[in-house]
PDB file of C-alpha atoms in Angstrom:
ATOM      1  CA  MET A   1     181.153  99.505 145.455  1.00 72.00           C
ATOM      2  CA  ALA A   2     180.824  95.977 146.843  1.00 87.00           C
ATOM      3  CA  LYS A   3     177.511  94.244 146.271  1.00 95.00           C
ATOM      4  CA  ILE A   4     175.164  92.061 148.308  1.00 97.00           C
ATOM      5  CA  ASN A   5     172.763  89.730 146.543  1.00 98.00           C
ATOM      6  CA  VAL A   6     170.047  87.505 148.019  1.00 98.00           C
ATOM      7  CA  ILE A   7     169.020  84.219 146.430  1.00 98.00           C
ATOM      8  CA  LEU A   8     165.427  83.600 147.532  1.00 98.00           C
ATOM      9  CA  ARG A   9     165.564  79.783 147.319  1.00 97.00           C
ATOM     10  CA  LYS A  10     168.182  77.201 146.471  1.00 97.00           C
ATOM     11  CA  GLU A  11     166.416  76.321 143.210  1.00 96.00           C
ATOM     12  CA  ASP A  12     167.348  79.782 141.886  1.00 96.00           C
ATOM     13  CA  LEU A  13     171.064  79.286 142.519  1.00 94.00           C
ATOM     14  CA  GLU A  14     173.405  78.971 139.560  1.00 91.00           C
ATOM     15  CA  PRO A  15     176.657  77.496 140.967  1.00 87.00           C
ATOM     16  CA  SER A  16     178.842  79.098 138.253  1.00 90.00           C
ATOM     17  CA  PHE A  17     177.613  82.519 139.448  1.00 93.00           C
ATOM     18  CA  LEU A  18     179.405  81.996 142.766  1.00 96.00           C
ATOM     19  CA  HIS A  19     182.967  81.220 141.691  1.00 91.00           C
ATOM     20  CA  ASP A  20     184.552  84.533 142.808  1.00 94.00           C
ATOM     21  CA  LYS A  21     182.000  85.425 145.489  1.00 97.00           C
ATOM     22  CA  VAL A  22     181.400  84.839 149.205  1.00 98.00           C
ATOM     23  CA  ALA A  23     178.347  82.668 149.886  1.00 98.00           C
ATOM     24  CA  VAL A  24     176.351  82.612 153.117  1.00 98.00           C
ATOM     25  CA  VAL A  25     173.853  79.751 153.327  1.00 98.00           C
ATOM     26  CA  ILE A  26     170.762  80.170 155.523  1.00 98.00           C
ATOM     27  CA  ASP A  27     168.300  77.534 156.731  1.00 98.00           C
ATOM     28  CA  VAL A  28     167.018  78.700 160.106  1.00 98.00           C
ATOM     29  CA  LEU A  29     164.543  75.821 160.636  1.00 98.00           C
ATOM     30  CA  PHE A  30     166.738  73.885 161.078  1.00 98.00           C
ATOM     31  CA  ALA A  31     169.846  72.926 159.119  1.00 98.00           C
ATOM     32  CA  THR A  32     172.140  75.871 159.779  1.00 98.00           C
ATOM     33  CA  SER A  33     170.887  76.206 163.364  1.00 98.00           C
ATOM     34  CA  SER A  34     171.791  72.550 163.919  1.00 98.00           C
ATOM     35  CA  ILE A  35     175.211  72.910 162.287  1.00 98.00           C
ATOM     36  CA  VAL A  36     176.085  75.931 164.421  1.00 98.00           C
ATOM     37  CA  THR A  37     174.892  74.109 167.541  1.00 98.00           C
ATOM     38  CA  ALA A  38     176.855  70.949 166.742  1.00 98.00           C
ATOM     39  CA  LEU A  39     180.112  72.859 166.340  1.00 98.00           C
ATOM     40  CA  ASN A  40     179.386  74.768 169.525  1.00 98.00           C
ATOM     41  CA  GLN A  41     178.921  71.419 171.287  1.00 97.00           C
ATOM     42  CA  GLY A  42     182.417  70.366 170.275  1.00 98.00           C
ATOM     43  CA  ALA A  43     181.915  68.508 167.001  1.00 98.00           C
ATOM     44  CA  THR A  44     185.176  68.646 165.064  1.00 98.00           C
ATOM     45  CA  ASP A  45     183.386  69.316 161.777  1.00 98.00           C
ATOM     46  CA  VAL A  46     180.112  68.840 159.910  1.00 98.00           C
ATOM     47  CA  TYR A  47     179.800  67.084 156.562  1.00 98.00           C
ATOM     48  CA  PRO A  48     176.670  68.395 154.788  1.00 98.00           C
ATOM     49  CA  VAL A  49     175.364  65.673 152.486  1.00 98.00           C
ATOM     50  CA  LEU A  50     172.441  65.361 150.110  1.00 97.00           C
ATOM     51  CA  ASN A  51     170.710  62.253 151.402  1.00 96.00           C
ATOM     52  CA  GLN A  52     170.959  59.048 153.426  1.00 97.00           C
ATOM     53  CA  GLN A  53     172.963  57.212 150.769  1.00 97.00           C
ATOM     54  CA  MET A  54     175.560  59.974 150.536  1.00 98.00           C
ATOM     55  CA  ALA A  55     175.817  60.062 154.335  1.00 97.00           C
ATOM     56  CA  LEU A  56     176.586  56.338 154.480  1.00 97.00           C
ATOM     57  CA  GLU A  57     179.120  56.658 151.657  1.00 97.00           C
ATOM     58  CA  THR A  58     180.797  59.577 153.436  1.00 97.00           C
ATOM     59  CA  VAL A  59     181.473  57.627 156.635  1.00 97.00           C
ATOM     60  CA  ARG A  60     182.797  54.569 154.827  1.00 96.00           C
ATOM     61  CA  GLY A  61     186.346  54.293 156.105  1.00 91.00           C
ATOM     62  CA  PHE A  62     185.762  56.550 159.132  1.00 97.00           C
ATOM     63  CA  ALA A  63     186.904  55.064 162.428  1.00 96.00           C
ATOM     64  CA  LYS A  64     184.152  53.540 164.534  1.00 92.00           C
ATOM     65  CA  ASP A  65     182.645  56.015 167.026  1.00 94.00           C
ATOM     66  CA  SER A  66     184.376  58.948 165.293  1.00 98.00           C
ATOM     67  CA  PHE A  67     181.156  60.257 163.739  1.00 98.00           C
ATOM     68  CA  VAL A  68     177.440  60.819 164.281  1.00 97.00           C
ATOM     69  CA  LEU A  69     174.900  60.356 161.491  1.00 98.00           C
ATOM     70  CA  SER A  70     171.987  62.776 161.590  1.00 98.00           C
ATOM     71  CA  GLY A  71     169.316  63.925 159.217  1.00 97.00           C
ATOM     72  CA  GLU A  72     165.810  64.235 157.889  1.00 97.00           C
ATOM     73  CA  GLN A  73     163.916  63.839 154.671  1.00 94.00           C
ATOM     74  CA  HIS A  74     160.852  66.075 154.333  1.00 91.00           C
ATOM     75  CA  LEU A  75     160.894  66.724 158.108  1.00 90.00           C
ATOM     76  CA  ARG A  76     160.937  63.020 158.951  1.00 92.00           C
ATOM     77  CA  SER A  77     163.972  61.728 160.813  1.00 94.00           C
ATOM     78  CA  ILE A  78     166.000  59.241 158.790  1.00 96.00           C
ATOM     79  CA  VAL A  79     165.631  55.782 160.316  1.00 95.00           C
ATOM     80  CA  GLY A  80     168.767  54.804 162.214  1.00 95.00           C
ATOM     81  CA  PHE A  81     170.121  58.373 162.264  1.00 97.00           C
ATOM     82  CA  SER A  82     170.262  60.744 165.228  1.00 95.00           C
ATOM     83  CA  ALA A  83     167.736  63.549 165.572  1.00 94.00           C
ATOM     84  CA  TYR A  84     168.291  66.477 163.225  1.00 97.00           C
ATOM     85  CA  THR A  85     167.039  69.493 165.198  1.00 98.00           C
ATOM     86  CA  PRO A  86     169.485  71.694 167.142  1.00 98.00           C
ATOM     87  CA  LEU A  87     168.377  71.054 170.716  1.00 97.00           C
ATOM     88  CA  ALA A  88     168.027  67.327 170.139  1.00 96.00           C
ATOM     89  CA  LEU A  89     171.482  67.251 168.546  1.00 95.00           C
ATOM     90  CA  SER A  90     172.960  69.164 171.470  1.00 94.00           C
ATOM     91  CA  ARG A  91     172.053  66.211 173.689  1.00 94.00           C
ATOM     92  CA  GLN A  92     174.161  63.839 171.586  1.00 92.00           C
ATOM     93  CA  SER A  93     177.763  63.018 172.375  1.00 94.00           C
ATOM     94  CA  LEU A  94     179.358  65.198 169.685  1.00 97.00           C
ATOM     95  CA  ARG A  95     182.600  66.385 171.246  1.00 97.00           C
ATOM     96  CA  GLY A  96     185.583  65.293 169.186  1.00 98.00           C
ATOM     97  CA  ARG A  97     183.408  63.626 166.551  1.00 98.00           C
ATOM     98  CA  SER A  98     182.322  64.480 163.011  1.00 98.00           C
ATOM     99  CA  LEU A  99     178.651  65.117 162.298  1.00 98.00           C
ATOM    100  CA  VAL A 100     177.490  63.767 158.956  1.00 98.00           C
ATOM    101  CA  TYR A 101     174.264  65.619 158.306  1.00 98.00           C
ATOM    102  CA  ALA A 102     171.611  65.186 155.608  1.00 98.00           C
ATOM    103  CA  THR A 103     168.578  67.435 155.151  1.00 98.00           C
ATOM    104  CA  THR A 104     166.042  68.165 152.465  1.00 97.00           C
ATOM    105  CA  ASN A 105     167.008  71.797 151.944  1.00 97.00           C
ATOM    106  CA  GLY A 106     169.855  73.323 153.949  1.00 98.00           C
ATOM    107  CA  THR A 107     172.588  70.783 153.299  1.00 98.00           C
ATOM    108  CA  VAL A 108     171.556  70.656 149.629  1.00 97.00           C
ATOM    109  CA  ALA A 109     172.023  74.444 149.438  1.00 98.00           C
ATOM    110  CA  LEU A 110     175.428  74.129 151.107  1.00 98.00           C
ATOM    111  CA  ARG A 111     176.571  71.567 148.563  1.00 97.00           C
ATOM    112  CA  GLN A 112     175.298  73.727 145.708  1.00 96.00           C
ATOM    113  CA  ALA A 113     177.246  76.699 147.097  1.00 97.00           C
ATOM    114  CA  ASP A 114     180.612  74.981 147.297  1.00 94.00           C
ATOM    115  CA  SER A 115     181.790  76.594 144.063  1.00 95.00           C
ATOM    116  CA  ALA A 116     182.027  79.961 145.851  1.00 97.00           C
ATOM    117  CA  ALA A 117     185.361  81.434 146.917  1.00 96.00           C
ATOM    118  CA  GLN A 118     184.247  81.153 150.561  1.00 97.00           C
ATOM    119  CA  VAL A 119     181.155  79.481 152.032  1.00 98.00           C
ATOM    120  CA  TYR A 120     179.715  80.199 155.483  1.00 98.00           C
ATOM    121  CA  ALA A 121     176.640  78.901 157.308  1.00 98.00           C
ATOM    122  CA  ALA A 122     174.394  81.416 159.088  1.00 99.00           C
ATOM    123  CA  ALA A 123     171.637  80.986 161.643  1.00 99.00           C
ATOM    124  CA  LEU A 124     170.014  83.479 163.978  1.00 99.00           C
ATOM    125  CA  LEU A 125     172.086  81.820 166.706  1.00 98.00           C
ATOM    126  CA  ASN A 126     175.360  83.050 165.207  1.00 98.00           C
ATOM    127  CA  ALA A 127     174.160  85.990 163.096  1.00 98.00           C
ATOM    128  CA  PRO A 128     176.248  88.726 164.832  1.00 98.00           C
ATOM    129  CA  ALA A 129     179.358  86.538 164.477  1.00 98.00           C
ATOM    130  CA  VAL A 130     178.584  86.112 160.768  1.00 98.00           C
ATOM    131  CA  VAL A 131     178.341  89.908 160.373  1.00 98.00           C
ATOM    132  CA  ASN A 132     181.769  90.269 161.983  1.00 97.00           C
ATOM    133  CA  GLN A 133     183.228  87.549 159.758  1.00 98.00           C
ATOM    134  CA  LEU A 134     181.872  89.197 156.618  1.00 97.00           C
ATOM    135  CA  GLN A 135     183.707  92.421 157.454  1.00 92.00           C
ATOM    136  CA  GLN A 136     186.781  90.599 156.089  1.00 92.00           C
ATOM    137  CA  HIS A 137     185.154  90.468 152.646  1.00 94.00           C
ATOM    138  CA  GLU A 138     184.186  94.095 152.132  1.00 86.00           C
ATOM    139  CA  GLU A 139     185.700  94.140 148.642  1.00 89.00           C
ATOM    140  CA  GLN A 140     183.937  90.986 147.470  1.00 94.00           C
ATOM    141  CA  THR A 141     180.365  90.352 146.410  1.00 96.00           C
ATOM    142  CA  LEU A 142     178.317  88.637 149.105  1.00 98.00           C
ATOM    143  CA  VAL A 143     175.581  86.181 148.129  1.00 98.00           C
ATOM    144  CA  LEU A 144     173.086  85.319 150.851  1.00 98.00           C
ATOM    145  CA  ILE A 145     171.438  82.017 149.907  1.00 98.00           C
ATOM    146  CA  CYS A 146     168.050  81.283 151.465  1.00 98.00           C
ATOM    147  CA  SER A 147     167.477  77.536 151.285  1.00 98.00           C
ATOM    148  CA  GLY A 148     163.677  77.619 151.212  1.00 97.00           C
ATOM    149  CA  SER A 149     161.515  74.502 151.404  1.00 94.00           C
ATOM    150  CA  ALA A 150     160.598  72.299 148.459  1.00 87.00           C
ATOM    151  CA  GLY A 151     160.810  75.174 146.015  1.00 92.00           C
ATOM    152  CA  ARG A 152     159.036  77.695 148.271  1.00 96.00           C
ATOM    153  CA  VAL A 153     160.539  80.859 149.724  1.00 97.00           C
ATOM    154  CA  ASN A 154     160.834  80.683 153.525  1.00 98.00           C
ATOM    155  CA  LEU A 155     159.977  83.766 155.568  1.00 98.00           C
ATOM    156  CA  GLU A 156     162.436  82.959 158.358  1.00 98.00           C
ATOM    157  CA  ASP A 157     165.381  82.661 155.942  1.00 98.00           C
ATOM    158  CA  LEU A 158     164.527  86.012 154.361  1.00 98.00           C
ATOM    159  CA  TYR A 159     164.283  87.545 157.837  1.00 98.00           C
ATOM    160  CA  LEU A 160     167.832  86.488 158.662  1.00 98.00           C
ATOM    161  CA  ALA A 161     169.094  87.711 155.290  1.00 98.00           C
ATOM    162  CA  GLY A 162     167.487  91.080 156.073  1.00 98.00           C
ATOM    163  CA  TYR A 163     169.156  91.179 159.493  1.00 98.00           C
ATOM    164  CA  LEU A 164     172.568  90.522 157.948  1.00 98.00           C
ATOM    165  CA  ILE A 165     172.060  93.229 155.313  1.00 97.00           C
ATOM    166  CA  GLU A 166     170.887  95.766 157.891  1.00 96.00           C
ATOM    167  CA  GLN A 167     173.853  95.118 160.164  1.00 96.00           C
ATOM    168  CA  LEU A 168     176.404  95.097 157.353  1.00 96.00           C
ATOM    169  CA  SER A 169     175.010  98.345 155.945  1.00 94.00           C
ATOM    170  CA  THR A 170     175.123 100.014 159.358  1.00 91.00           C
ATOM    171  CA  GLN A 171     178.743  99.042 159.926  1.00 87.00           C
ATOM    172  CA  ARG A 172     180.090 100.060 156.499  1.00 81.00           C
ATOM    173  CA  SER A 173     180.320 103.812 156.001  1.00 71.00           C
ATOM    174  CA  GLY A 174     180.513 103.561 152.223  1.00 72.00           C
ATOM    175  CA  GLY A 175     177.467 101.330 152.017  1.00 81.00           C
ATOM    176  CA  TRP A 176     176.800  98.353 149.795  1.00 92.00           C
ATOM    177  CA  GLN A 177     175.167  98.039 146.412  1.00 95.00           C
ATOM    178  CA  LEU A 178     171.947  96.152 147.161  1.00 96.00           C
ATOM    179  CA  THR A 179     169.874  94.156 144.686  1.00 97.00           C
ATOM    180  CA  ASP A 180     166.081  94.164 144.653  1.00 98.00           C
ATOM    181  CA  THR A 181     166.049  90.861 146.539  1.00 98.00           C
ATOM    182  CA  CYS A 182     168.075  92.558 149.286  1.00 98.00           C
ATOM    183  CA  GLN A 183     165.350  95.194 149.564  1.00 98.00           C
ATOM    184  CA  ILE A 184     162.748  92.429 149.879  1.00 98.00           C
ATOM    185  CA  ALA A 185     164.756  90.812 152.687  1.00 98.00           C
ATOM    186  CA  LEU A 186     165.140  94.141 154.482  1.00 98.00           C
ATOM    187  CA  ALA A 187     161.398  94.763 154.278  1.00 98.00           C
ATOM    188  CA  VAL A 188     160.716  91.346 155.804  1.00 98.00           C
ATOM    189  CA  TYR A 189     163.248  91.898 158.604  1.00 98.00           C
ATOM    190  CA  ARG A 190     161.838  95.311 159.522  1.00 98.00           C
ATOM    191  CA  GLN A 191     158.299  93.953 159.754  1.00 97.00           C
ATOM    192  CA  TYR A 192     158.876  91.861 162.895  1.00 98.00           C
ATOM    193  CA  GLU A 193     159.601  92.975 166.444  1.00 95.00           C
ATOM    194  CA  THR A 194     161.541  89.850 167.404  1.00 98.00           C
ATOM    195  CA  PRO A 195     163.109  86.847 165.638  1.00 98.00           C
ATOM    196  CA  GLU A 196     160.757  84.438 167.372  1.00 98.00           C
ATOM    197  CA  HIS A 197     157.737  86.435 166.197  1.00 97.00           C
ATOM    198  CA  CYS A 198     158.910  85.950 162.630  1.00 98.00           C
ATOM    199  CA  LEU A 199     159.663  82.252 163.066  1.00 98.00           C
ATOM    200  CA  ARG A 200     156.249  81.572 164.528  1.00 97.00           C
ATOM    201  CA  GLN A 201     154.488  83.546 161.791  1.00 97.00           C
ATOM    202  CA  SER A 202     156.223  81.623 159.022  1.00 97.00           C
ATOM    203  CA  GLN A 203     154.478  78.741 157.282  1.00 96.00           C
ATOM    204  CA  LEU A 204     157.046  76.235 158.486  1.00 95.00           C
ATOM    205  CA  GLY A 205     157.067  77.684 161.997  1.00 96.00           C
ATOM    206  CA  ARG A 206     153.290  77.469 162.249  1.00 96.00           C
ATOM    207  CA  ALA A 207     153.343  73.851 161.099  1.00 94.00           C
ATOM    208  CA  LEU A 208     156.110  72.920 163.534  1.00 94.00           C
ATOM    209  CA  SER A 209     154.287  74.657 166.391  1.00 92.00           C
ATOM    210  CA  LEU A 210     151.563  72.031 166.078  1.00 92.00           C
ATOM    211  CA  THR A 211     154.107  69.281 166.787  1.00 92.00           C
ATOM    212  CA  ASP A 212     156.594  68.811 169.610  1.00 92.00           C
ATOM    213  CA  MET A 213     158.978  71.399 168.085  1.00 95.00           C
ATOM    214  CA  ASN A 214     157.996  74.472 170.139  1.00 95.00           C
ATOM    215  CA  GLU A 215     161.186  74.434 172.174  1.00 97.00           C
ATOM    216  CA  GLU A 216     163.271  73.974 169.019  1.00 98.00           C
ATOM    217  CA  ILE A 217     161.670  77.056 167.435  1.00 98.00           C
ATOM    218  CA  SER A 218     162.321  79.207 170.516  1.00 98.00           C
ATOM    219  CA  TYR A 219     165.916  77.993 170.668  1.00 98.00           C
ATOM    220  CA  SER A 220     166.546  78.711 166.980  1.00 98.00           C
ATOM    221  CA  ALA A 221     165.300  82.290 167.518  1.00 98.00           C
ATOM    222  CA  ARG A 222     168.017  83.115 170.087  1.00 98.00           C
ATOM    223  CA  LEU A 223     169.814  85.816 168.168  1.00 98.00           C
ATOM    224  CA  GLY A 224     173.551  85.886 168.823  1.00 98.00           C
ATOM    225  CA  SER A 225     173.678  83.181 171.471  1.00 98.00           C
ATOM    226  CA  ILE A 226     176.609  81.376 169.796  1.00 98.00           C
ATOM    227  CA  ASP A 227     179.835  83.113 168.799  1.00 98.00           C
ATOM    228  CA  LEU A 228     181.218  81.015 165.961  1.00 98.00           C
ATOM    229  CA  VAL A 229     180.928  80.802 162.181  1.00 98.00           C
ATOM    230  CA  PRO A 230     180.951  77.509 160.244  1.00 98.00           C
ATOM    231  CA  LYS A 231     183.100  77.711 157.114  1.00 98.00           C
ATOM    232  CA  PHE A 232     183.656  75.184 154.365  1.00 97.00           C
ATOM    233  CA  LYS A 233     187.174  73.783 154.569  1.00 97.00           C
ATOM    234  CA  GLY A 234     187.473  70.989 152.076  1.00 94.00           C
ATOM    235  CA  ALA A 235     184.431  68.711 152.271  1.00 94.00           C
ATOM    236  CA  SER A 236     183.293  69.767 155.731  1.00 98.00           C
ATOM    237  CA  LEU A 237     182.241  72.804 157.702  1.00 98.00           C
ATOM    238  CA  GLN A 238     184.587  73.801 160.508  1.00 98.00           C
ATOM    239  CA  VAL A 239     184.833  76.804 162.820  1.00 98.00           C
ATOM    240  CA  ALA A 240     186.271  79.697 160.789  1.00 97.00           C
TER     241      ALA A 240
END
């Protein structure tokens, strides 16, 4: 029987564990939500990088005006880079350009996951599309990687992991072998009536609600509003 595993935070990820598995990286607030949005806005691809320095090294040799630099460090926008949140990014001129994107957690998790056989990025925005994509991997072990924040487990990432497990289990008659961390994610998912309720109850969501991020939180909670799945192809994420 195929197995699903949940990694509660990126710090618990052992890259060698992934080599023959399918990885799904989750960072709802906001990295994977922003990546999904950028591709939906017509970006050709997204390069997830670790930090500002790596972003600048990545675009060395890129044609002028062929890319957009975006990112944050500990929720502070990187000086000289475009905004990093999904709605703000959607207002950039992304069509036909590469997004080079640095964040504290989500893009780090994506880079750590690149040893997997396949790597996808999941947000609430594209969660049903991710479920459909994962139907192609019913004979492989799935590893849902919650990015977390600064070593902490994030409620909203676990919620999405629980949604994916619930939907995958419903659609597969033979079922999946679920680890204990899958059961934790399912319990979190079943606790909340709506995605936005969960996001606003989370520690990060509560903190962001006190800033000008209210609209970004509501947008990131729009389950299934985008029908595409980012997949690692070489060094960048592209539409699968």
